[in-house]
Coordinates of N, CA, C and O in Angstrom, one line a residue:
L1 N -20.2 -23.7 20.1 CA -19.3 -23.9 19.0 C -18.8 -22.6 18.5 O -19.6 -21.6 18.4
T2 N -17.6 -22.5 18.0 CA -17.0 -21.4 17.4 C -16.4 -21.7 16.1 O -15.6 -22.7 16.0
S3 N -16.8 -21.0 15.1 CA -16.3 -21.3 13.7 C -14.8 -20.7 13.6 O -14.5 -19.7 14.2
L4 N -13.9 -21.4 13.0 CA -12.6 -20.9 12.7 C -12.6 -20.2 11.4 O -12.4 -20.8 10.5
G5 N -12.6 -19.0 11.3 CA -12.8 -18.2 10.1 C -12.0 -18.7 8.9 O -12.3 -18.4 7.8
F6 N -11.0 -19.6 9.1 CA -10.2 -20.1 8.0 C -10.6 -21.5 7.7 O -9.9 -22.1 6.9
G7 N -11.7 -22.0 8.2 CA -12.2 -23.3 7.7 C -11.8 -24.5 8.5 O -12.3 -25.5 8.4
G8 N -10.7 -24.4 9.3 CA -10.3 -25.5 10.1 C -9.8 -26.7 9.2 O -9.4 -26.5 8.1
I9 N -10.0 -27.8 9.7 CA -9.6 -29.1 9.0 C -10.9 -29.6 8.2 O -11.8 -30.0 8.9
G10 N -10.8 -29.5 6.9 CA -12.0 -29.9 6.1 C -13.2 -29.3 6.5 O -14.3 -29.9 6.5
G11 N -13.2 -28.1 7.0 CA -14.5 -27.4 7.4 C -14.9 -27.7 8.7 O -16.0 -27.4 9.1
A12 N -14.1 -28.5 9.6 CA -14.5 -28.9 10.9 C -14.6 -27.6 11.7 O -14.0 -26.6 11.5
R13 N -15.4 -27.8 12.8 CA -15.6 -26.7 13.8 C -14.8 -27.1 15.0 O -14.8 -28.3 15.4
L14 N -14.3 -26.1 15.7 CA -13.6 -26.3 17.0 C -14.6 -26.3 18.1 O -15.3 -25.4 18.2
R15 N -14.5 -27.3 18.9 CA -15.4 -27.4 20.1 C -14.6 -26.8 21.3 O -13.4 -27.0 21.4
T16 N -15.3 -26.1 22.1 CA -14.7 -25.6 23.4 C -15.0 -26.5 24.5 O -16.0 -27.3 24.4
G17 N -14.2 -26.5 25.5 CA -14.4 -27.4 26.6 C -13.5 -28.6 26.7 O -12.7 -28.7 25.8
S18 N -13.8 -29.5 27.6 CA -12.9 -30.6 27.8 C -13.0 -31.7 26.8 O -12.1 -32.5 26.6
R19 N -14.0 -31.7 25.9 CA -14.1 -32.7 24.9 C -13.4 -32.3 23.6 O -13.5 -33.1 22.7
C20 N -12.6 -31.2 23.6 CA -11.9 -30.7 22.5 C -10.7 -31.7 22.2 O -10.0 -32.0 23.1
N21 N -10.6 -32.1 20.9 CA -9.5 -32.9 20.5 C -8.2 -32.1 20.6 O -8.1 -31.1 19.9
P22 N -7.2 -32.5 21.4 CA -6.0 -31.6 21.5 C -5.3 -31.5 20.2 O -4.6 -30.5 19.9
I23 N -5.3 -32.5 19.3 CA -4.6 -32.4 18.0 C -5.3 -31.3 17.2 O -4.7 -30.5 16.5
T24 N -6.7 -31.4 17.2 CA -7.4 -30.4 16.3 C -7.1 -29.0 16.9 O -6.9 -28.0 16.1
L25 N -7.1 -28.8 18.2 CA -6.8 -27.5 18.8 C -5.5 -27.1 18.5 O -5.3 -25.9 18.1
E26 N -4.5 -27.9 18.5 CA -3.1 -27.6 18.1 C -3.0 -27.1 16.6 O -2.4 -26.1 16.4
I27 N -3.6 -27.9 15.8 CA -3.6 -27.5 14.4 C -4.3 -26.1 14.1 O -3.8 -25.3 13.4
A28 N -5.5 -26.0 14.8 CA -6.2 -24.7 14.7 C -5.3 -23.6 15.2 O -5.3 -22.5 14.6
M29 N -4.6 -23.8 16.3 CA -3.8 -22.7 16.9 C -2.6 -22.4 15.9 O -2.3 -21.3 15.7
G30 N -2.1 -23.5 15.3 CA -1.0 -23.3 14.4 C -1.4 -22.6 13.2 O -0.7 -21.6 12.7
S31 N -2.7 -22.8 12.7 CA -3.2 -22.1 11.5 C -3.4 -20.6 11.8 O -3.2 -19.8 11.0
E32 N -3.9 -20.4 13.1 CA -4.2 -19.0 13.5 C -2.9 -18.3 13.6 O -2.8 -17.1 13.2
M33 N -1.8 -19.0 14.1 CA -0.6 -18.3 14.2 C 0.0 -18.0 12.9 O 0.5 -16.9 12.6
R34 N -0.2 -18.9 11.9 CA 0.3 -18.6 10.5 C -0.4 -17.4 9.9 O 0.1 -16.6 9.2
T35 N -1.8 -17.4 10.2 CA -2.5 -16.2 9.7 C -2.0 -14.9 10.3 O -1.8 -13.9 9.6
D36 N -1.7 -14.9 11.6 CA -1.2 -13.8 12.3 C 0.2 -13.4 11.7 O 0.5 -12.2 11.4
Q37 N 1.0 -14.4 11.4 CA 2.3 -14.1 10.8 C 2.2 -13.5 9.5 O 2.9 -12.6 9.1
L38 N 1.3 -14.0 8.6 CA 1.1 -13.5 7.3 C 0.6 -12.0 7.4 O 1.0 -11.2 6.6
E39 N -0.3 -11.8 8.3 CA -0.8 -10.4 8.5 C 0.3 -9.5 8.9 O 0.4 -8.4 8.3
R40 N 1.1 -9.9 9.8 CA 2.2 -9.1 10.3 C 3.2 -8.8 9.1 O 3.7 -7.7 9.0
E41 N 3.4 -9.8 8.3 CA 4.3 -9.7 7.1 C 3.7 -8.7 6.2 O 4.5 -7.9 5.6
M42 N 2.4 -8.8 5.9 CA 1.8 -7.8 5.0 C 1.9 -6.4 5.5 O 2.1 -5.4 4.7
I43 N 1.7 -6.2 6.8 CA 1.8 -4.9 7.4 C 3.2 -4.4 7.3 O 3.5 -3.2 7.0
R44 N 4.2 -5.3 7.4 CA 5.6 -4.9 7.3 C 5.9 -4.4 5.8 O 6.5 -3.4 5.6
I45 N 5.4 -5.2 4.8 CA 5.5 -4.8 3.4 C 4.8 -3.5 3.1 O 5.3 -2.7 2.4
G46 N 3.7 -3.3 3.7 CA 2.9 -2.0 3.5 C 3.7 -0.8 4.1 O 3.7 0.1 3.4
K47 N 4.3 -1.1 5.2 CA 5.3 0.0 5.7 C 6.4 0.3 4.7 O 6.8 1.5 4.6
V48 N 7.0 -0.7 4.2 CA 8.1 -0.6 3.2 C 7.5 0.2 2.0 O 8.2 1.1 1.5
L49 N 6.3 -0.1 1.5 CA 5.7 0.5 0.3 C 5.5 2.0 0.7 O 5.9 2.9 -0.2
I50 N 5.1 2.4 1.8 CA 4.9 3.7 2.2 C 6.3 4.5 2.2 O 6.4 5.6 1.7
N51 N 7.3 3.9 2.8 CA 8.6 4.5 2.7 C 9.1 4.7 1.3 O 9.8 5.7 1.0
Q52 N 8.9 3.7 0.5 CA 9.4 3.8 -0.9 C 8.6 4.8 -1.7 O 9.2 5.6 -2.5
I53 N 7.3 5.0 -1.4 CA 6.6 6.1 -2.0 C 7.1 7.5 -1.6 O 7.2 8.4 -2.4
F54 N 7.4 7.6 -0.3 CA 7.9 8.8 0.3 C 9.3 9.2 -0.4 O 9.4 10.3 -0.9
V55 N 10.1 8.2 -0.5 CA 11.4 8.4 -1.3 C 11.2 8.8 -2.7 O 11.8 9.8 -3.2
L56 N 10.3 8.1 -3.4 CA 10.0 8.5 -4.7 C 9.4 9.9 -4.9 O 9.9 10.6 -5.8
L57 N 8.5 10.3 -4.1 CA 8.0 11.7 -4.2 C 9.0 12.7 -3.8 O 9.0 13.8 -4.5
K58 N 9.8 12.4 -2.8 CA 10.9 13.4 -2.5 C 11.9 13.5 -3.6 O 12.4 14.5 -3.9
T59 N 12.2 12.4 -4.2 CA 13.2 12.4 -5.3 C 12.7 13.1 -6.5 O 13.3 13.9 -7.1
A60 N 11.4 13.0 -6.8 CA 10.7 13.7 -7.9 C 10.7 15.2 -7.6 O 10.8 16.0 -8.5
Q61 N 10.6 15.6 -6.4 CA 10.7 17.1 -6.0 C 12.0 17.6 -6.3 O 12.1 18.8 -6.7
N62 N 13.0 16.8 -6.2 CA 14.4 17.3 -6.2 C 15.1 17.2 -7.6 O 16.1 17.8 -7.9
Y63 N 14.5 16.4 -8.5 CA 15.1 16.1 -9.8 C 14.1 16.2 -10.9 O 12.9 16.0 -10.7
E64 N 14.6 16.7 -12.1 CA 13.7 16.9 -13.2 C 13.2 15.6 -13.8 O 14.0 14.6 -13.6
E65 N 12.1 15.6 -14.4 CA 11.6 14.3 -15.0 C 12.6 13.8 -16.0 O 13.1 14.5 -16.8
G66 N 12.7 12.5 -16.0 CA 13.7 11.8 -16.8 C 15.1 11.6 -16.2 O 15.9 11.0 -16.8
H67 N 15.4 12.2 -15.1 CA 16.7 12.1 -14.4 C 16.8 10.6 -13.9 O 15.8 10.1 -13.4
S68 N 18.0 10.1 -13.9 CA 18.2 8.7 -13.6 C 18.1 8.5 -12.1 O 17.9 7.4 -11.6
A69 N 18.0 9.6 -11.2 CA 17.9 9.4 -9.8 C 16.5 8.8 -9.4 O 16.4 8.1 -8.3
I70 N 15.6 8.8 -10.3 CA 14.2 8.3 -10.0 C 14.2 6.8 -10.3 O 13.3 6.1 -9.8
N71 N 15.1 6.2 -11.0 CA 15.1 4.8 -11.3 C 15.2 3.8 -10.2 O 14.4 2.9 -10.1
A72 N 16.0 4.1 -9.1 CA 16.1 3.2 -8.0 C 14.7 3.3 -7.2 O 14.2 2.2 -6.9
P73 N 14.2 4.4 -6.9 CA 12.9 4.4 -6.1 C 11.8 3.7 -6.9 O 10.9 3.0 -6.3
V74 N 11.8 3.9 -8.2 CA 10.7 3.3 -9.1 C 10.9 1.8 -9.0 O 10.0 1.0 -8.8
S75 N 12.1 1.3 -9.1 CA 12.4 -0.1 -9.1 C 12.0 -0.8 -7.8 O 11.5 -1.8 -7.8
N76 N 12.3 -0.1 -6.7 CA 12.0 -0.6 -5.4 C 10.5 -0.7 -5.2 O 10.0 -1.7 -4.6
I77 N 9.8 0.3 -5.7 CA 8.3 0.3 -5.6 C 7.8 -0.9 -6.4 O 6.9 -1.7 -5.9
L78 N 8.2 -1.0 -7.6 CA 7.7 -2.2 -8.4 C 8.0 -3.5 -7.8 O 7.2 -4.4 -7.8
R79 N 9.2 -3.7 -7.2 CA 9.5 -4.9 -6.5 C 8.6 -5.2 -5.4 O 8.1 -6.4 -5.2
T80 N 8.3 -4.2 -4.6 CA 7.4 -4.4 -3.4 C 6.0 -4.7 -3.9 O 5.3 -5.5 -3.4
V81 N 5.5 -3.9 -5.0 CA 4.1 -4.2 -5.5 C 4.0 -5.6 -6.0 O 3.1 -6.3 -5.8
K82 N 5.1 -6.1 -6.7 CA 5.1 -7.5 -7.2 C 5.1 -8.5 -6.1 O 4.4 -9.5 -6.2
E83 N 5.8 -8.2 -5.0 CA 5.8 -9.1 -3.8 C 4.3 -9.2 -3.2 O 3.9 -10.2 -2.8
I84 N 3.7 -8.0 -3.1 CA 2.3 -8.0 -2.6 C 1.4 -8.8 -3.5 O 0.6 -9.7 -3.0
Q85 N 1.5 -8.6 -4.7 CA 0.7 -9.3 -5.7 C 1.0 -10.8 -5.8 O 0.1 -11.7 -5.9
R86 N 2.3 -11.1 -5.5 CA 2.7 -12.6 -5.5 C 2.0 -13.3 -4.4 O 1.7 -14.5 -4.5
R87 N 1.7 -12.6 -3.4 CA 0.9 -13.1 -2.1 C -0.6 -13.1 -2.4 O -1.3 -13.3 -1.4
N88 N -1.0 -12.8 -3.6 CA -2.4 -12.7 -3.9 C -3.2 -11.7 -3.0 O -4.2 -11.8 -2.7
E89 N -2.4 -10.6 -2.7 CA -3.1 -9.5 -2.0 C -3.1 -8.3 -2.9 O -2.5 -8.2 -4.0
E90 N -4.0 -7.3 -2.5 CA -4.2 -6.1 -3.4 C -3.1 -5.1 -3.0 O -2.9 -4.7 -1.9
A91 N -2.5 -4.7 -4.0 CA -1.4 -3.6 -3.8 C -2.1 -2.2 -3.9 O -2.0 -1.5 -4.9
S92 N -2.9 -1.9 -2.9 CA -3.7 -0.8 -2.8 C -3.4 -0.1 -1.5 O -3.6 -0.6 -0.4
L93 N -3.0 1.2 -1.5 CA -2.8 2.0 -0.4 C -3.9 3.0 -0.3 O -4.1 3.7 -1.3
R94 N -4.6 3.1 0.8 CA -5.8 3.9 1.0 C -5.6 4.8 2.2 O -5.0 4.4 3.2
V95 N -6.2 6.0 2.2 CA -6.4 6.9 3.4 C -7.7 6.6 3.9 O -8.7 6.7 3.2
Q96 N -7.8 6.4 5.2 CA -9.1 6.3 5.8 C -9.0 7.0 7.2 O -8.3 6.6 8.1
G97 N -9.6 8.2 7.2 CA -9.5 9.0 8.4 C -8.0 9.4 8.6 O -7.4 10.0 7.6
G98 N -7.4 9.2 9.7 CA -6.1 9.5 10.0 C -5.1 8.3 9.8 O -4.1 8.3 10.4
Y99 N -5.6 7.3 9.0 CA -4.8 6.1 8.8 C -4.5 5.8 7.4 O -5.2 6.2 6.5
L100 N -3.4 5.0 7.2 CA -3.2 4.4 5.9 C -3.5 2.9 6.0 O -3.2 2.2 7.0
L101 N -4.0 2.5 4.9 CA -4.4 1.0 4.9 C -3.8 0.3 3.6 O -3.7 1.0 2.6
L102 N -3.2 -0.9 3.8 CA -2.8 -1.6 2.6 C -3.9 -2.7 2.5 O -4.0 -3.6 3.4
G103 N -4.7 -2.6 1.4 CA -5.9 -3.4 1.3 C -6.8 -3.1 2.5 O -7.2 -2.0 2.6
E104 N -7.0 -4.1 3.3 CA -7.9 -3.9 4.5 C -7.1 -3.8 5.8 O -7.7 -3.7 6.9
L105 N -5.7 -3.9 5.7 CA -4.9 -3.9 6.9 C -4.5 -2.5 7.3 O -4.0 -1.7 6.5
R106 N -4.8 -2.1 8.5 CA -4.4 -0.7 9.0 C -2.9 -0.8 9.3 O -2.3 -1.6 9.9
L107 N -2.2 0.2 8.7 CA -0.8 0.4 8.9 C -0.5 1.4 10.0 O -1.0 2.6 9.8
K108 N 0.2 1.1 11.0 CA 0.5 2.1 12.0 C 2.0 2.4 11.9 O 2.9 1.6 11.7
P109 N 2.2 3.7 11.9 CA 3.6 4.2 11.8 C 4.5 3.8 13.0 O 3.9 3.8 14.2
D110 N 5.7 3.4 12.8 CA 6.7 3.3 13.9 C 7.5 4.5 13.9 O 7.5 5.4 13.0
A111 N 8.4 4.6 14.9 CA 9.3 5.8 15.0 C 10.1 6.0 13.7 O 10.3 7.1 13.3
A112 N 10.6 4.9 13.2 CA 11.5 5.0 11.9 C 10.8 5.5 10.8 O 11.4 6.2 9.9
G113 N 9.5 5.1 10.6 CA 8.8 5.5 9.4 C 7.8 6.5 9.6 O 6.9 6.8 8.7
F114 N 7.8 7.2 10.7 CA 6.8 8.3 11.0 C 6.7 9.3 10.0 O 5.6 9.8 9.4
D115 N 7.8 9.9 9.6 CA 7.9 11.0 8.6 C 7.3 10.6 7.3 O 6.6 11.3 6.6
A116 N 7.7 9.4 6.9 CA 7.2 8.8 5.6 C 5.7 8.7 5.6 O 5.1 9.1 4.7
F117 N 5.2 8.2 6.7 CA 3.8 8.0 6.9 C 3.1 9.4 6.7 O 2.1 9.6 6.0
M118 N 3.5 10.3 7.6 CA 2.8 11.6 7.6 C 2.9 12.3 6.2 O 1.9 13.0 5.8
F119 N 4.1 12.2 5.7 CA 4.2 12.9 4.3 C 3.3 12.3 3.3 O 2.6 13.0 2.6
T120 N 3.4 11.0 3.2 CA 2.6 10.3 2.2 C 1.1 10.5 2.4 O 0.4 10.8 1.4
M121 N 0.7 10.4 3.6 CA -0.8 10.6 3.9 C -1.2 12.0 3.7 O -2.2 12.3 3.0
G122 N -0.3 13.0 4.1 CA -0.5 14.4 3.7 C -0.6 14.7 2.3 O -1.5 15.5 1.9
E123 N 0.3 14.1 1.4 CA 0.2 14.4 0.0 C -1.1 13.8 -0.5 O -1.7 14.4 -1.4
M124 N -1.5 12.6 -0.1 CA -2.7 12.0 -0.6 C -3.9 12.9 -0.3 O -4.7 13.1 -1.1
K125 N -3.9 13.4 0.9 CA -5.0 14.3 1.4 C -5.0 15.6 0.6 O -6.1 16.1 0.2
R126 N -3.7 16.2 0.5 CA -3.7 17.5 -0.3 C -4.2 17.4 -1.7 O -4.8 18.3 -2.2
Y127 N -4.0 16.2 -2.3 CA -4.5 16.0 -3.7 C -5.8 15.4 -3.8 O -6.2 14.9 -4.9
F128 N -6.4 15.2 -2.6 CA -7.7 14.5 -2.6 C -7.8 13.1 -3.1 O -8.7 12.6 -3.7
I129 N -6.6 12.4 -2.9 CA -6.4 11.0 -3.3 C -6.8 10.1 -2.2 O -6.2 10.1 -1.2
G130 N -7.9 9.3 -2.4 CA -8.4 8.4 -1.4 C -7.6 7.1 -1.4 O -7.5 6.4 -0.4
G131 N -7.0 6.8 -2.6 CA -6.3 5.5 -2.6 C -5.4 5.4 -3.9 O -5.8 6.1 -4.9
I132 N -4.4 4.7 -3.8 CA -3.5 4.4 -4.9 C -3.5 2.9 -5.1 O -3.1 2.2 -4.2
N133 N -4.0 2.4 -6.3 CA -4.0 1.0 -6.5 C -3.1 0.7 -7.7 O -3.2 1.3 -8.8
F134 N -2.1 -0.2 -7.4 CA -1.2 -0.7 -8.5 C -1.7 -1.9 -9.1 O -1.9 -2.9 -8.4
T135 N -1.9 -1.9 -10.4 CA -2.4 -3.1 -11.1 C -1.3 -4.0 -11.4 O -0.1 -3.7 -11.3
N136 N -1.6 -5.2 -11.9 CA -0.6 -6.2 -12.3 C 0.2 -5.7 -13.4 O 1.3 -6.2 -13.6
S137 N -0.4 -4.8 -14.3 CA 0.3 -4.4 -15.5 C 1.1 -3.1 -15.3 O 1.5 -2.6 -16.3
V138 N 1.2 -2.6 -14.0 CA 1.9 -1.3 -13.8 C 3.4 -1.4 -14.3 O 4.0 -2.4 -14.1
K139 N 3.8 -0.3 -15.0 CA 5.2 -0.3 -15.6 C 6.0 0.8 -14.9 O 5.4 1.7 -14.3
A140 N 7.3 0.7 -14.9 CA 8.2 1.5 -14.3 C 8.0 2.9 -14.8 O 8.0 3.9 -14.0
E141 N 7.8 3.1 -16.1 CA 7.5 4.4 -16.7 C 6.3 5.1 -16.1 O 6.4 6.3 -15.8
E142 N 5.3 4.4 -15.8 CA 4.1 4.9 -15.2 C 4.3 5.4 -13.8 O 3.8 6.4 -13.4
V143 N 5.0 4.6 -13.0 CA 5.3 5.0 -11.6 C 6.2 6.3 -11.6 O 5.9 7.2 -10.8
G144 N 7.1 6.4 -12.5 CA 7.9 7.6 -12.5 C 7.1 8.8 -13.0 O 7.1 9.9 -12.3
K145 N 6.3 8.7 -13.9 CA 5.4 9.8 -14.4 C 4.4 10.2 -13.3 O 4.1 11.3 -13.1
F146 N 3.9 9.2 -12.6 CA 3.0 9.4 -11.5 C 3.6 10.3 -10.5 O 2.9 11.3 -10.0
A147 N 4.8 10.1 -10.1 CA 5.5 10.9 -9.1 C 5.6 12.3 -9.5 O 5.5 13.2 -8.7
Y148 N 5.8 12.6 -10.7 CA 6.0 14.0 -11.2 C 4.7 14.8 -11.3 O 4.7 16.0 -11.3
I149 N 3.6 14.1 -11.3 CA 2.3 14.8 -11.3 C 2.2 15.6 -9.9 O 1.7 16.8 -9.9
F150 N 2.7 15.0 -8.8 CA 2.6 15.7 -7.5 C 3.5 17.0 -7.6 O 3.1 18.0 -7.0
K151 N 4.5 17.0 -8.4 CA 5.3 18.2 -8.6 C 4.7 19.2 -9.6 O 4.8 20.4 -9.4
D152 N 4.0 18.8 -10.5 CA 3.4 19.6 -11.6 C 2.1 20.3 -11.2 O 1.9 21.4 -11.8
I153 N 1.4 19.8 -10.3 CA 0.1 20.4 -10.0 C 0.2 21.0 -8.6 O 0.7 20.4 -7.7
E154 N -0.2 22.3 -8.6 CA -0.2 23.0 -7.3 C -1.7 22.7 -6.7 O -2.7 23.2 -7.2
P155 N -1.6 22.0 -5.6 CA -3.0 21.6 -5.0 C -3.7 22.8 -4.4 O -3.1 23.6 -3.7
I156 N -4.9 22.9 -4.7 CA -5.8 23.9 -4.0 C -6.7 23.1 -3.1 O -7.0 21.9 -3.5
P157 N -7.2 23.7 -2.0 CA -8.1 22.9 -1.2 C -9.4 22.7 -1.8 O -10.4 23.3 -1.2
A158 N -9.6 22.0 -2.8 CA -10.8 21.8 -3.4 C -10.8 20.5 -4.3 O -9.7 20.1 -4.7
P159 N -11.9 19.8 -4.4 CA -11.9 18.5 -5.1 C -11.4 18.6 -6.6 O -11.0 17.6 -7.2
Q160 N -11.4 19.8 -7.1 CA -10.9 20.1 -8.5 C -9.4 19.6 -8.6 O -9.0 19.2 -9.7
T161 N -8.7 19.6 -7.5 CA -7.4 19.2 -7.5 C -7.3 17.7 -7.9 O -6.4 17.4 -8.7
F162 N -8.1 16.9 -7.4 CA -8.2 15.5 -7.8 C -8.5 15.3 -9.3 O -7.9 14.5 -10.0
Q163 N -9.4 16.1 -9.8 CA -9.8 16.1 -11.2 C -8.6 16.4 -12.1 O -8.3 15.8 -13.1
K164 N -7.8 17.4 -11.7 CA -6.7 17.8 -12.4 C -5.6 16.7 -12.4 O -4.9 16.4 -13.3
F165 N -5.5 16.1 -11.2 CA -4.6 14.9 -11.0 C -5.0 13.8 -12.1 O -4.1 13.3 -12.8
L166 N -6.2 13.4 -12.1 CA -6.7 12.4 -13.1 C -6.5 12.8 -14.5 O -6.1 12.0 -15.3
M167 N -6.7 14.1 -14.8 CA -6.4 14.6 -16.2 C -4.9 14.4 -16.5 O -4.7 14.0 -17.7
Q168 N -4.1 14.7 -15.6 CA -2.6 14.5 -15.8 C -2.2 13.1 -16.0 O -1.4 12.7 -16.8
M169 N -2.9 12.2 -15.2 CA -2.7 10.7 -15.5 C -3.1 10.3 -16.9 O -2.4 9.5 -17.5
Q170 N -4.3 10.7 -17.3 CA -4.7 10.4 -18.6 C -3.8 11.0 -19.7 O -3.5 10.3 -20.7
K171 N -3.4 12.2 -19.5 CA -2.5 12.9 -20.4 C -1.2 12.2 -20.6 O -0.6 12.1 -21.7
R172 N -0.7 11.6 -19.5 CA 0.6 10.9 -19.4 C 0.4 9.4 -19.7 O 1.4 8.7 -19.6
N173 N -0.8 9.0 -20.0 CA -1.1 7.6 -20.3 C -0.8 6.6 -19.2 O -0.1 5.6 -19.4
I174 N -1.1 7.0 -18.0 CA -0.8 6.2 -16.8 C -2.1 5.3 -16.6 O -3.1 5.9 -16.2
I175 N -2.0 4.1 -16.9 CA -3.2 3.2 -16.8 C -3.0 2.0 -15.7 O -4.0 1.5 -15.2
G176 N -1.8 1.8 -15.2 CA -1.5 0.7 -14.3 C -1.6 1.2 -12.9 O -1.3 0.4 -11.9
I177 N -2.0 2.5 -12.6 CA -2.1 3.0 -11.2 C -3.5 3.6 -11.2 O -3.9 4.4 -12.0

């Protein structure tokens, strides 16, 4: 017997071998396909979020705080975060080794998003940030302020950089990230 991690039909278990009900097998395979599709969609959304964070950080590097150029990247990130949360998933981007994860899903860069991946992961590592979690209450103003902290702090290769980052977040009253 093999358990179907998603519960099957009413908690039923799938039997292997010739005695397997073809309808049960078809439904189980359909559920598994839907699970795979949902996972692929979350991975796609995670890649979009990484690209949007990349654009936000680059925009913050090029424009002074309060400039209207930051508005579009901030809005895009908020829209993506809300989409992730609408799916009852965690809007959390983490660095683990040489990878970025959205929740527990490993995000692999493709050719089009490679620079965004490497830059975003590099910035998180330079500032000793292990993860960025967007809460349900995150506001546009907080996302914009968050981006400018990267510009305002010169990272040194020491954990104090992260402490400085946190102090800047508190000073700017950023609580939704």
